[in-house]
Amino acid sequence: MVRIASFELDGRSAFGVVTDDGVHDLSGGPADDLVDAVTSGDDLARRAGTVPTVDAAAIAWLPPVPNPARILCVGLNYRDHAEESATIAPSGDRPTIFTRFASSVVGHERPLLAPTASDTFDYEGEVVVVIGRRGRNIAVDEALDHVLGLTPFMDGSVREFQRHTSQFTPGKNFDDSGASGPWITTLDEIDDLDAVTVTTRVDGEVRQHAPLGDLITPIPEIIAYCSSFTTLEPGDVIATGTPGGVGVARDPALFLRPGMTVEVEVSAVGTLHNPVVASP
């Protein structure tokens, strides 16, 4: 298992491997960024042992893939969330897909901006799949061969804007409204993907918790479906859906306000932590 991260250090963008000893900055090598390093076949774990560590306090975390070509998101992919949402899923057996822009996602410990345009800023904890190998029309039984690893994701949603029309895009793309990180954990030591859990906490209180085994459309099928309409490239990000327990479905509703904190923990992967601040 390798934990791969992107970050800012001494005023420059960098990437490297995170170990118990600290952060190993590998950006001085032949690759320009994390995606280049992965696609070039660079043995990051081996090279991490050849460079000194940097204290994590000295870096500013970026999303593990700072500028992915694609951020694809699956909606209504846990039955309890589909039921609590006042949204009817399309008929048939295909997943609901929407997109986010890179400008809407920040890294670990970076502030989430509570928008001024609406007071319905909601949390959604998710597991993200990061693509590591290019593919089109990928077979379900080969899908995991195209995965680099997993990372936690906070799919911040401005519910009022999400429900302006049947398209989710406006409510999912406010600047700095979502988060990803701290790192990508590779799949090589995750024996049972279905047993991986996602847990969301708001101000330390658990608000969502579910295993990947509860997904309506499992990860291999998500990858196969997405690759049927677009070529998946290394560094592409696919958010797999959020469990029940979102703020809008509570009575009274629990929306995010400045001063709150949100954590998304993915077992065997890592914990993403972000404060909420007022949008300037």
XYZ file of N, CA and C in Angstrom:
840
model
N 0.840 -1.192 0.000
C 0.000 0.000 0.000
C 0.877 1.245 0.000
N 0.593 2.171 -0.904
C 1.343 3.411 -1.010
C 0.361 4.569 -0.906
N 0.730 5.604 -0.160
C -0.086 6.809 -0.049
C 0.593 7.918 -0.846
N -0.074 8.380 -1.888
C 0.500 9.339 -2.831
C -0.258 10.654 -2.705
N 0.455 11.768 -2.607
C -0.189 13.062 -2.363
C 0.393 14.146 -3.260
N -0.400 15.194 -3.447
C 0.058 16.428 -4.079
C -0.044 17.541 -3.042
N 0.864 18.499 -3.131
C 0.903 19.542 -2.103
C 1.721 20.730 -2.602
N 1.655 21.817 -1.851
C 2.500 22.981 -2.095
C 3.583 23.014 -1.029
N 4.806 23.277 -1.465
C 5.956 23.325 -0.567
C 6.884 24.421 -1.044
N 7.203 25.357 -0.151
C 8.120 26.458 -0.487
C 7.665 27.213 -1.736
N 6.366 27.419 -1.858
C 5.834 28.204 -2.949
C 5.732 27.499 -4.287
N 5.909 26.194 -4.312
C 5.822 25.448 -5.571
C 4.910 24.239 -5.391
N 4.349 23.774 -6.498
C 3.543 22.561 -6.472
C 4.461 21.344 -6.465
N 4.101 20.341 -5.694
C 4.945 19.157 -5.551
C 4.053 17.929 -5.374
N 4.689 16.765 -5.404
C 3.981 15.520 -5.131
C 4.951 14.568 -4.454
N 4.402 13.538 -3.831
C 5.286 12.586 -3.171
C 4.515 11.488 -2.473
N 5.213 10.785 -1.620
C 4.658 9.647 -0.880
C 4.625 10.003 0.601
N 3.530 9.668 1.256
C 3.357 9.925 2.682
C 3.575 8.622 3.440
N 4.485 8.663 4.398
C 4.732 7.514 5.267
C 4.579 7.942 6.716
N 4.763 7.009 7.628
C 4.683 7.347 9.052
C 5.797 8.304 9.460
N 6.856 8.382 8.658
C 7.981 9.269 8.976
C 7.765 10.698 8.507
N 6.832 10.901 7.585
C 6.604 12.234 7.040
C 6.270 12.170 5.570
N 6.498 13.282 4.880
C 6.186 13.396 3.457
C 7.492 13.363 2.669
N 7.577 12.435 1.719
C 8.758 12.315 0.865
C 8.488 13.079 -0.436
N 9.182 14.181 -0.635
C 8.982 15.007 -1.826
C 9.716 14.368 -2.999
N 8.959 13.892 -4.000
C 9.537 13.212 -5.150
C 9.478 14.060 -6.418
N 9.132 15.329 -6.293
C 8.904 16.149 -7.481
C 10.191 16.614 -8.150
N 11.327 16.272 -7.590
C 12.584 16.624 -8.251
C 13.031 15.611 -9.279
N 12.224 14.561 -9.501
C 12.598 13.513 -10.436
C 12.169 13.815 -11.859
N 12.035 12.787 -12.681
C 11.754 12.987 -14.101
C 10.329 13.424 -14.405
N 9.383 13.188 -13.494
C 7.984 13.508 -13.750
C 7.641 14.912 -13.262
N 6.707 15.560 -13.961
C 6.300 16.914 -13.593
C 5.246 16.927 -12.492
N 4.428 15.896 -12.430
C 3.373 15.863 -11.427
C 3.032 14.417 -11.107
N 2.079 14.252 -10.216
C 1.713 12.916 -9.752
C 1.241 12.029 -10.900
N 0.413 12.564 -11.783
C -0.108 11.756 -12.884
C 1.018 11.321 -13.811
N 1.946 12.231 -14.132
C 3.099 11.868 -14.959
C 3.911 10.756 -14.311
N 4.093 10.863 -13.000
C 4.880 9.856 -12.284
C 4.221 8.490 -12.344
N 2.912 8.471 -12.181
C 2.190 7.201 -12.198
C 2.221 6.584 -13.590
N 1.950 7.382 -14.622
C 1.873 6.835 -15.976
C 3.240 6.459 -16.527
N 4.302 7.050 -15.987
C 5.645 6.713 -16.454
C 6.158 5.403 -15.862
N 5.414 4.869 -14.900
C 5.840 3.636 -14.260
C 6.878 3.837 -13.167
N 7.054 5.082 -12.733
C 8.022 5.388 -11.676
C 7.655 4.618 -10.405
N 8.613 3.943 -9.820
C 8.399 3.202 -8.580
C 8.487 4.192 -7.415
N 7.367 4.795 -7.087
C 7.354 5.859 -6.087
C 7.727 5.349 -4.703
N 7.256 4.164 -4.349
C 7.566 3.627 -3.026
C 9.063 3.409 -2.862
N 9.706 2.869 -3.904
C 11.153 2.645 -3.821
C 11.895 3.977 -3.740
N 11.475 4.942 -4.569
C 12.201 6.208 -4.611
C 11.993 7.018 -3.338
N 10.858 6.793 -2.669
C 10.612 7.510 -1.420
C 11.684 7.204 -0.381
N 12.237 5.998 -0.441
C 13.278 5.633 0.516
C 14.611 6.291 0.256
N 14.721 6.999 -0.863
C 15.999 7.621 -1.214
C 16.026 9.116 -0.953
N 14.910 9.696 -0.493
C 14.866 11.144 -0.261
C 14.451 11.410 1.174
N 14.901 12.518 1.742
C 14.525 12.840 3.128
C 13.051 13.221 3.217
N 12.527 13.212 4.435
C 11.123 13.561 4.650
C 10.971 15.038 4.984
N 9.780 15.521 4.704
C 9.373 16.870 5.072
C 8.264 16.741 6.102
N 8.284 17.570 7.129
C 7.218 17.554 8.119
C 5.906 17.953 7.439
N 4.837 17.209 7.711
C 3.551 17.506 7.095
C 3.074 18.914 7.436
N 3.534 19.459 8.564
C 3.140 20.817 8.945
C 3.716 21.867 8.008
N 4.735 21.484 7.224
C 5.396 22.447 6.337
C 4.744 22.527 4.964
N 3.756 21.671 4.691
C 3.151 21.647 3.368
C 1.712 22.143 3.436
N 1.182 22.526 2.282
C -0.241 22.831 2.129
C -0.809 21.788 1.176
N -1.767 21.004 1.653
C -2.282 19.898 0.874
C -3.095 20.397 -0.322
N -2.867 19.787 -1.463
C -3.690 19.981 -2.644
C -4.579 18.757 -2.822
N -5.639 18.836 -3.628
C -6.310 17.593 -4.009
C -5.277 16.644 -4.611
N -5.350 15.347 -4.326
C -4.316 14.421 -4.813
C -4.053 14.551 -6.312
N -5.105 14.714 -7.099
C -4.959 15.068 -8.519
C -5.482 16.497 -8.641
N -4.604 17.492 -8.698
C -5.051 18.886 -8.606
C -5.927 19.351 -9.766
N -5.659 18.870 -10.967
C -6.414 19.330 -12.136
C -6.804 18.147 -13.027
N -7.690 17.299 -12.545
C -8.077 16.142 -13.360
C -8.834 16.578 -14.610
N -8.637 15.833 -15.683
C -9.389 16.123 -16.907
C -10.870 15.844 -16.707
N -11.204 14.888 -15.859
C -12.594 14.510 -15.615
C -12.822 14.304 -14.121
N -13.871 14.914 -13.619
C -14.402 14.584 -12.303
C -15.831 14.115 -12.543
N -16.015 12.809 -12.519
C -17.325 12.199 -12.740
C -17.899 11.769 -11.391
N -19.158 12.054 -11.168
C -19.785 11.764 -9.881
C -21.049 10.940 -10.090
N -21.237 9.960 -9.230
C -22.427 9.115 -9.284
C -23.407 9.590 -8.223
N -24.616 9.897 -8.643
C -25.641 10.327 -7.705
C -26.579 9.199 -7.336
N -27.165 9.294 -6.133
C -28.216 8.361 -5.705
C -27.760 6.909 -5.797
N -26.546 6.639 -5.298
C -25.972 5.306 -5.457
C -26.002 4.478 -4.177
N -26.611 5.009 -3.117
C -26.947 4.220 -1.927
C -28.464 4.300 -1.781
N -29.101 3.179 -1.538
C -30.556 3.164 -1.534
C -31.135 4.090 -0.474
N -30.505 4.152 0.711
C -31.062 5.016 1.758
C -30.960 6.487 1.374
N -29.906 6.860 0.639
C -29.804 8.256 0.194
C -30.804 8.539 -0.924
N -31.000 7.584 -1.824
C -31.993 7.771 -2.881
C -33.388 7.955 -2.283
N -33.674 7.218 -1.202
C -34.986 7.307 -0.576
C -35.168 8.613 0.187
N -34.073 9.102 0.835
C -34.207 10.333 1.608
C -34.189 11.580 0.728
N -33.704 11.447 -0.500
C -33.658 12.573 -1.425
C -35.020 12.719 -2.098
N -35.489 13.920 -2.206
C -36.761 14.154 -2.893
C -36.518 14.183 -4.393
N -35.781 13.189 -4.859
C -35.397 13.093 -6.262
C -35.732 11.696 -6.729
N -36.341 11.580 -7.861
C -36.652 10.277 -8.419
C -35.560 9.889 -9.400
N -34.919 8.764 -9.173
C -33.852 8.311 -10.058
C -34.442 7.949 -11.418
N -33.679 8.150 -12.489
C -34.166 7.745 -13.809
C -34.476 6.250 -13.833
N -35.420 5.878 -14.676
C -35.752 4.465 -14.784
C -34.615 3.717 -15.462
N -34.580 2.404 -15.245
C -33.532 1.611 -15.856
C -32.438 1.296 -14.853
N -31.369 0.679 -15.357
C -30.322 0.185 -14.472
C -28.995 0.910 -14.678
N -29.036 2.133 -15.186
C -27.814 2.893 -15.410
C -27.606 3.892 -14.271
N -26.359 4.122 -13.858
C -26.110 5.091 -12.779
C -26.376 6.521 -13.232
N -26.753 7.356 -12.263
C -26.922 8.789 -12.506
C -25.551 9.456 -12.430
N -25.124 10.107 -13.509
C -23.790 10.703 -13.577
C -23.909 12.211 -13.732
N -23.119 12.946 -12.937
C -22.964 14.383 -13.136
C -21.483 14.719 -13.008
N -21.126 15.960 -13.281
C -19.710 16.332 -13.270
C -19.457 17.486 -12.303
N -18.223 17.539 -11.829
C -17.733 18.690 -11.070
C -16.546 19.279 -11.812
N -16.268 20.558 -11.516
C -15.098 21.231 -12.059
C -13.979 21.200 -11.026
N -12.730 21.216 -11.502
C -11.588 21.205 -10.579
C -11.602 22.417 -9.648
N -12.148 23.540 -10.111
C -12.186 24.756 -9.293
C -13.116 24.631 -8.090
N -13.933 23.584 -8.061
C -14.859 23.399 -6.940
C -14.265 22.543 -5.828
N -13.033 22.051 -5.999
C -12.456 21.083 -5.066
C -11.155 21.616 -4.468
N -11.037 21.540 -3.141
C -9.825 21.927 -2.428
C -9.206 20.700 -1.772
N -8.025 20.884 -1.194
C -7.329 19.787 -0.548
C -7.642 19.670 0.934
N -7.037 18.680 1.543
C -7.137 18.411 2.981
C -6.727 19.648 3.779
N -7.484 19.949 4.815
C -7.253 21.067 5.734
C -7.493 22.440 5.111
N -7.829 22.500 3.830
C -8.148 23.784 3.204
C -9.595 24.153 3.532
N -9.902 25.452 3.621
C -11.274 25.836 3.969
C -12.269 25.592 2.852
N -13.438 25.117 3.232
C -14.591 25.062 2.351
C -15.335 26.388 2.471
N -15.783 26.928 1.336
C -16.434 28.234 1.341
C -17.952 28.065 1.385
N -18.559 28.503 2.478
C -20.019 28.516 2.559
C -20.516 29.660 1.678
N -21.307 29.371 0.652
C -21.661 30.409 -0.317
C -22.590 31.470 0.272
N -22.527 32.659 -0.300
C -23.426 33.732 0.105
C -24.758 33.659 -0.647
N -24.793 32.940 -1.762
C -25.991 32.900 -2.603
C -27.097 32.021 -2.037
N -26.761 31.154 -1.077
C -27.756 30.241 -0.513
C -27.273 29.756 0.841
N -28.216 29.438 1.717
C -27.866 28.907 3.041
C -28.118 27.406 3.119
N -28.092 26.726 1.949
C -28.388 25.288 1.912
C -27.147 24.478 1.535
N -26.009 24.823 2.112
C -24.733 24.142 1.838
C -24.688 22.846 2.639
N -24.621 21.711 1.938
C -24.766 20.396 2.564
C -23.491 19.575 2.378
N -23.330 18.574 3.229
C -22.190 17.654 3.179
C -22.596 16.346 2.508
N -21.646 15.720 1.827
C -21.814 14.373 1.291
C -20.444 13.699 1.307
N -20.247 12.750 2.189
C -19.003 11.996 2.230
C -19.023 10.868 1.220
N -17.910 10.687 0.516
C -17.861 9.688 -0.539
C -16.469 9.055 -0.641
N -16.430 7.938 -1.347
C -15.166 7.316 -1.741
C -14.933 7.647 -3.205
N -13.741 8.128 -3.499
C -13.369 8.448 -4.874
C -12.415 7.388 -5.406
N -12.649 7.000 -6.648
C -11.748 6.122 -7.394
C -10.893 6.996 -8.297
N -9.574 6.810 -8.253
C -8.667 7.530 -9.143
C -8.163 6.555 -10.205
N -8.344 6.916 -11.454
C -7.946 6.060 -12.560
C -6.426 6.120 -12.741
N -5.832 4.948 -12.965
C -4.387 4.879 -13.140
C -3.951 4.401 -14.502
N -4.886 3.833 -15.286
C -4.543 3.315 -16.606
C -5.647 3.647 -17.592
N -5.255 4.115 -18.767
C -6.188 4.558 -19.794
C -7.075 3.399 -20.259
N -8.337 3.719 -20.565
C -9.204 2.668 -21.058
C -10.495 3.195 -21.635
N -11.011 2.489 -22.606
C -12.320 2.771 -23.197
C -13.041 1.438 -23.353
N -14.359 1.452 -23.100
C -15.153 0.227 -23.156
C -14.532 -0.878 -22.291
N -14.230 -0.524 -21.072
C -13.574 -1.433 -20.137
C -14.574 -2.487 -19.659
N -14.170 -3.733 -19.654
C -15.021 -4.812 -19.154
C -15.114 -4.750 -17.631
N -16.256 -5.145 -17.089
C -16.452 -5.093 -15.644
C -15.381 -5.888 -14.909
N -15.049 -7.075 -15.420
C -14.080 -7.919 -14.708
C -12.646 -7.441 -14.864
N -12.420 -6.401 -15.664
C -11.084 -5.817 -15.819
C -11.012 -4.402 -15.242
N -12.106 -3.918 -14.695
C -12.191 -2.511 -14.304
C -11.185 -2.133 -13.221
N -11.022 -2.982 -12.210
C -10.129 -2.622 -11.110
C -8.667 -2.573 -11.553
N -8.328 -3.199 -12.670
C -6.972 -3.106 -13.204
C -6.647 -1.694 -13.679
N -7.672 -0.878 -13.859
C -7.487 0.501 -14.322
C -7.470 1.507 -13.170
N -7.562 1.020 -11.930
C -7.652 1.899 -10.765
C -6.280 2.065 -10.118
N -5.891 3.325 -9.895
C -4.690 3.602 -9.123
C -4.965 3.422 -7.642
N -6.057 3.997 -7.158
C -6.349 3.886 -5.735
C -7.593 4.658 -5.357
N -7.780 4.816 -4.047
C -8.954 5.471 -3.487
C -8.544 6.686 -2.670
N -9.465 7.651 -2.573
C -9.241 8.804 -1.699
C -10.591 9.279 -1.174
N -10.647 9.861 0.024
C -11.899 10.424 0.528
C -12.310 11.675 -0.260
N -13.615 11.941 -0.261
C -14.161 13.073 -1.012
C -15.323 13.672 -0.237
N -15.403 15.004 -0.218
C -16.544 15.714 0.361
C -17.243 16.431 -0.788
N -18.362 15.854 -1.214
C -19.091 16.368 -2.368
C -20.064 17.440 -1.889
N -19.521 18.607 -1.526
C -20.349 19.687 -1.012
C -21.416 20.098 -2.009
N -22.650 20.226 -1.528
C -23.795 20.452 -2.405
C -24.615 21.637 -1.920
N -24.869 22.584 -2.799
C -25.758 23.696 -2.484
C -27.145 23.279 -2.967
N -27.961 22.777 -2.046
C -29.191 22.079 -2.416
C -30.156 22.962 -3.211
N -30.277 24.214 -2.822
C -31.204 25.098 -3.528
C -30.855 25.175 -5.014
N -29.575 25.316 -5.318
C -29.140 25.422 -6.708
C -29.180 24.066 -7.402
N -28.921 23.000 -6.639
C -28.985 21.656 -7.218
C -30.378 21.349 -7.745
N -31.390 21.919 -7.102
C -32.768 21.593 -7.452
C -33.448 22.674 -8.291
N -32.669 23.608 -8.805
C -33.266 24.573 -9.723
C -33.850 23.885 -10.949
N -33.173 22.844 -11.433
C -33.639 22.062 -12.579
C -33.319 20.603 -12.307
N -33.537 19.747 -13.298
C -33.202 18.331 -13.148
C -31.706 18.085 -13.246
N -30.927 19.095 -13.632
C -29.478 18.966 -13.751
C -28.806 19.396 -12.451
N -27.904 18.568 -11.922
C -27.273 18.839 -10.632
C -26.141 19.867 -10.709
N -25.651 20.166 -11.901
C -24.380 20.874 -12.070
C -24.254 22.160 -11.254
N -25.228 23.100 -11.284
C -25.010 24.346 -10.544
C -24.764 24.139 -9.053
N -25.525 23.262 -8.433
C -25.373 23.069 -6.994
C -24.147 22.301 -6.585
N -23.435 21.724 -7.556
C -22.267 20.908 -7.263
C -20.952 21.607 -7.608
N -21.006 22.872 -8.051
C -19.790 23.467 -8.581
C -19.477 24.860 -8.060
N -20.032 25.229 -6.913
C -19.591 26.471 -6.290
C -18.092 26.367 -5.987
N -17.373 27.450 -6.179
C -15.928 27.434 -5.933
C -15.631 26.972 -4.504
N -14.634 26.082 -4.384
C -14.138 25.627 -3.079
C -15.249 25.055 -2.194
N -16.204 24.373 -2.814
C -17.308 23.798 -2.043
C -17.125 22.313 -1.755
N -16.176 21.665 -2.420
C -15.879 20.256 -2.190
C -14.426 20.071 -1.833
N -14.081 18.863 -1.418
C -12.702 18.603 -1.008
C -12.331 17.158 -1.303
N -11.019 16.928 -1.448
C -10.499 15.589 -1.728
C -9.134 15.446 -1.083
N -8.838 14.232 -0.609
C -7.532 13.985 -0.007
C -7.645 13.255 1.327
N -6.575 13.220 2.140
C -5.305 13.905 1.905
C -4.452 13.286 0.786
N -4.678 11.992 0.523
C -3.814 11.272 -0.406
C -4.612 10.180 -1.107
N -3.993 9.595 -2.121
C -4.509 8.396 -2.773
C -3.845 7.193 -2.112
N -4.630 6.247 -1.658
C -4.095 4.991 -1.152
C -4.292 3.931 -2.228
N -3.211 3.274 -2.628
C -3.284 2.286 -3.702
C -4.051 1.046 -3.234
N -4.555 0.301 -4.201
C -5.454 -0.819 -3.913
C -4.758 -2.103 -3.486
N -3.437 -2.169 -3.573
C -2.760 -3.458 -3.496
C -2.940 -4.194 -2.174
N -3.270 -3.501 -1.081
C -3.468 -4.196 0.186
C -4.903 -4.101 0.691
N -5.814 -3.662 -0.170
C -7.227 -3.653 0.200
C -7.839 -4.941 -0.341
N -7.981 -5.928 0.527
C -8.403 -7.257 0.097
C -9.893 -7.314 -0.244
N -10.702 -6.574 0.498
C -12.153 -6.646 0.313
C -12.690 -5.243 0.113
N -12.877 -4.851 -1.139
C -13.327 -3.500 -1.456
C -14.703 -3.231 -0.873
N -15.573 -4.225 -0.874
C -16.927 -4.031 -0.351
C -16.939 -3.701 1.134
N -15.894 -4.114 1.862
C -15.840 -3.875 3.307
C -15.315 -2.490 3.654
N -14.767 -1.771 2.681
C -14.286 -0.399 2.931
C -15.483 0.475 3.291
N -15.359 1.255 4.359
C -16.463 2.094 4.805
C -16.148 3.573 4.618
N -17.214 4.360 4.451
C -17.100 5.820 4.429
C -17.904 6.359 5.607
N -17.278 7.259 6.367
C -17.910 7.867 7.535
C -17.756 9.380 7.443
N -18.848 10.107 7.583
C -18.823 11.568 7.573
C -19.140 12.084 8.965
N -18.326 13.012 9.453
C -18.567 13.654 10.745
C -18.674 15.166 10.545
N -19.635 15.764 11.211
C -19.761 17.217 11.250
C -19.553 17.647 12.690
N -18.524 18.460 12.916
C -18.143 18.863 14.275
C -17.964 17.650 15.181
N -17.387 16.592 14.631
C -17.056 15.401 15.399
C -18.171 14.397 15.548
N -19.383 14.726 15.124
C -20.519 13.820 15.270
C -20.753 13.064 13.976
N -20.888 11.729 14.084
C -21.104 10.905 12.896
C -22.467 11.216 12.286
N -22.454 11.536 10.986
C -23.688 11.843 10.266
C -23.976 10.832 9.148
N -22.943 10.171 8.649
C -23.108 9.160 7.607
C -22.132 8.026 7.875
N -22.550 6.808 7.548
C -21.646 5.665 7.678
C -22.207 4.508 6.860
N -21.381 3.957 5.960
C -21.824 2.820 5.147
C -20.626 2.164 4.492
N -20.716 0.872 4.184
C -19.667 0.180 3.431
C -19.901 0.316 1.936
N -18.827 0.144 1.163
C -18.959 0.159 -0.289
C -19.831 -0.998 -0.786
N -19.958 -2.026 0.012
C -20.824 -3.136 -0.359
C -22.282 -2.738 -0.495
N -22.660 -1.558 0.035
C -24.039 -1.089 -0.066
C -24.304 -0.295 -1.343
N -23.292 -0.078 -2.165
C -23.502 0.681 -3.395
C -24.517 -0.025 -4.297
N -25.408 0.732 -4.884
C -26.353 0.163 -5.841
C -25.610 -0.285 -7.097
N -24.772 0.597 -7.630
C -23.904 0.254 -8.761
C -22.482 0.139 -8.239
N -21.910 -1.064 -8.174
C -20.569 -1.246 -7.619
C -19.502 -0.560 -8.477
N -18.337 -0.379 -7.879
C -17.254 0.356 -8.538
C -16.889 -0.229 -9.903
N -16.692 -1.544 -10.066
C -16.346 -2.042 -11.406
C -17.398 -1.693 -12.463
N -18.673 -1.736 -12.078
C -19.725 -1.407 -13.034
C -19.749 0.089 -13.342
N -19.438 0.929 -12.336
C -19.339 2.379 -12.578
C -18.259 2.664 -13.614
N -17.092 2.050 -13.414
C -15.978 2.282 -14.335
C -16.331 1.806 -15.738
N -16.922 0.629 -15.835
C -17.305 0.107 -17.146
C -18.288 1.039 -17.836
N -19.275 1.525 -17.087
C -20.274 2.403 -17.692
C -19.646 3.724 -18.138
N -18.859 4.348 -17.271
C -18.241 5.632 -17.636
C -17.334 5.478 -18.855
N -16.634 4.353 -18.938
C -15.727 4.149 -20.070
C -16.475 3.826 -21.356
N -17.782 3.601 -21.258
C -18.565 3.349 -22.471
C -18.871 4.637 -23.223
N -18.803 5.793 -22.531
C -19.096 7.054 -23.210
C -17.920 8.018 -23.253
N -16.840 7.731 -22.512
C -15.653 8.588 -22.568
C -14.424 7.741 -22.285
N -13.303 8.108 -22.872
C -12.051 7.411 -22.578
C -11.549 7.869 -21.221
N -11.388 6.947 -20.303
C -10.869 7.274 -18.984
C -9.349 7.361 -19.064
N -8.809 8.441 -18.495
C -7.376 8.707 -18.528
C -6.794 8.665 -17.121
N -5.490 8.360 -16.994
C -4.865 8.419 -15.677
C -5.078 9.783 -15.018
N -5.468 9.746 -13.759
C -5.758 10.974 -13.029
C -7.218 11.353 -13.025
N -8.034 10.712 -13.854
C -9.473 10.972 -13.798
C -10.018 10.523 -12.448
N -11.026 11.232 -11.986
C -11.590 11.030 -10.657
C -13.061 10.634 -10.803
N -13.458 9.573 -10.097
C -14.857 9.148 -10.107
C -15.329 9.043 -8.656
N -16.269 9.908 -8.278
C -16.879 9.856 -6.946
C -18.054 8.890 -6.993
N -18.095 7.949 -6.058
C -18.973 6.788 -6.194
C -20.347 6.928 -5.552
N -20.605 8.040 -4.879
C -21.925 8.255 -4.290
C -21.857 8.382 -2.780
N -22.889 8.965 -2.197
C -22.924 9.214 -0.755
C -24.025 8.406 -0.083
N -23.788 7.939 1.148
C -24.827 7.209 1.890
C -25.910 8.156 2.413
N -26.943 7.559 3.010
C -27.972 8.339 3.670
C -27.419 9.092 4.867
N -28.153 10.132 5.275
C -27.753 10.928 6.432
C -27.366 12.348 6.093
N -27.609 12.787 4.859
C -27.231 14.145 4.466
C -28.053 15.155 5.250
N -27.540 16.387 5.295
C -28.154 17.405 6.133
C -29.552 17.808 5.728
N -29.807 17.854 4.422
C -31.111 18.327 3.961
C -32.232 17.382 4.364
N -31.916 16.115 4.607
C -32.940 15.123 4.935
C -33.242 15.055 6.426
N -32.503 15.798 7.234
C -32.713 15.750 8.679
C -33.839 16.700 9.099
N -34.378 16.470 10.274
C -35.444 17.305 10.812
C -35.075 17.755 12.219
N -34.618 18.993 12.396
C -34.478 20.026 11.370
C -33.258 19.772 10.486
N -33.247 20.396 9.308
C -32.123 20.245 8.381
C -30.831 20.738 9.024
N -29.735 20.065 8.692
C -28.420 20.466 9.191
C -27.559 20.884 8.003
N -27.455 22.187 7.798
C -26.596 22.694 6.739
C -25.296 23.215 7.333
N -24.266 23.254 6.495
C -22.944 23.678 6.951
C -22.895 25.198 7.090
N -22.296 25.640 8.196
C -22.163 27.059 8.489
C -20.696 27.378 8.798
N -20.279 28.618 8.576
C -18.916 28.996 8.964
C -18.649 28.659 10.428
N -17.462 28.109 10.671
C -17.086 27.679 12.014
C -17.230 26.186 12.231
N -17.984 25.501 11.372
C -18.101 24.049 11.468
C -16.892 23.373 10.829
N -16.729 22.092 11.105
C -15.713 21.270 10.443
C -16.380 20.012 9.897
N -15.830 19.513 8.804
C -16.333 18.301 8.173
C -15.184 17.316 8.021
N -15.408 16.061 8.403
C -14.431 14.983 8.198
C -15.070 13.869 7.383
N -14.300 13.354 6.431
C -14.722 12.165 5.694
C -13.617 11.132 5.858
N -13.938 10.046 6.549
C -12.976 8.973 6.785
C -13.323 7.775 5.914
N -12.342 7.288 5.175
C -12.497 6.064 4.397
C -11.561 5.033 5.016
N -12.122 3.949 5.508
C -11.323 2.960 6.227
C -10.233 2.400 5.325
N -9.063 2.186 5.909
C -7.880 1.662 5.212
C -7.329 2.641 4.185
N -7.886 3.858 4.135
C -7.434 4.842 3.151
C -6.925 6.109 3.832
N -7.789 6.812 4.570
C -7.372 8.044 5.231
C -8.572 8.873 5.625
N -8.300 10.021 6.265
C -9.344 10.921 6.737
C -9.107 12.323 6.192
N -10.124 12.851 5.546
C -10.128 14.204 4.997
C -10.778 15.131 6.007
N -10.137 16.265 6.278
C -10.652 17.205 7.286
C -10.639 18.615 6.694
N -11.776 19.319 6.825
C -11.867 20.675 6.284
C -12.711 21.558 7.189
N -12.235 22.777 7.474
C -13.074 23.754 8.153
C -13.987 24.446 7.146
N -15.091 24.973 7.654
C -16.013 25.744 6.817
C -15.862 27.213 7.188
N -15.673 28.068 6.177
C -15.553 29.511 6.402
C -16.532 30.230 5.480
N -16.766 31.505 5.788
C -17.646 32.300 4.949
C -16.975 32.634 3.630
N -17.742 32.575 2.568
C -17.207 32.951 1.264
C -16.951 34.457 1.264
N -15.788 34.889 0.745
C -15.504 36.319 0.741
C -16.426 37.078 -0.203
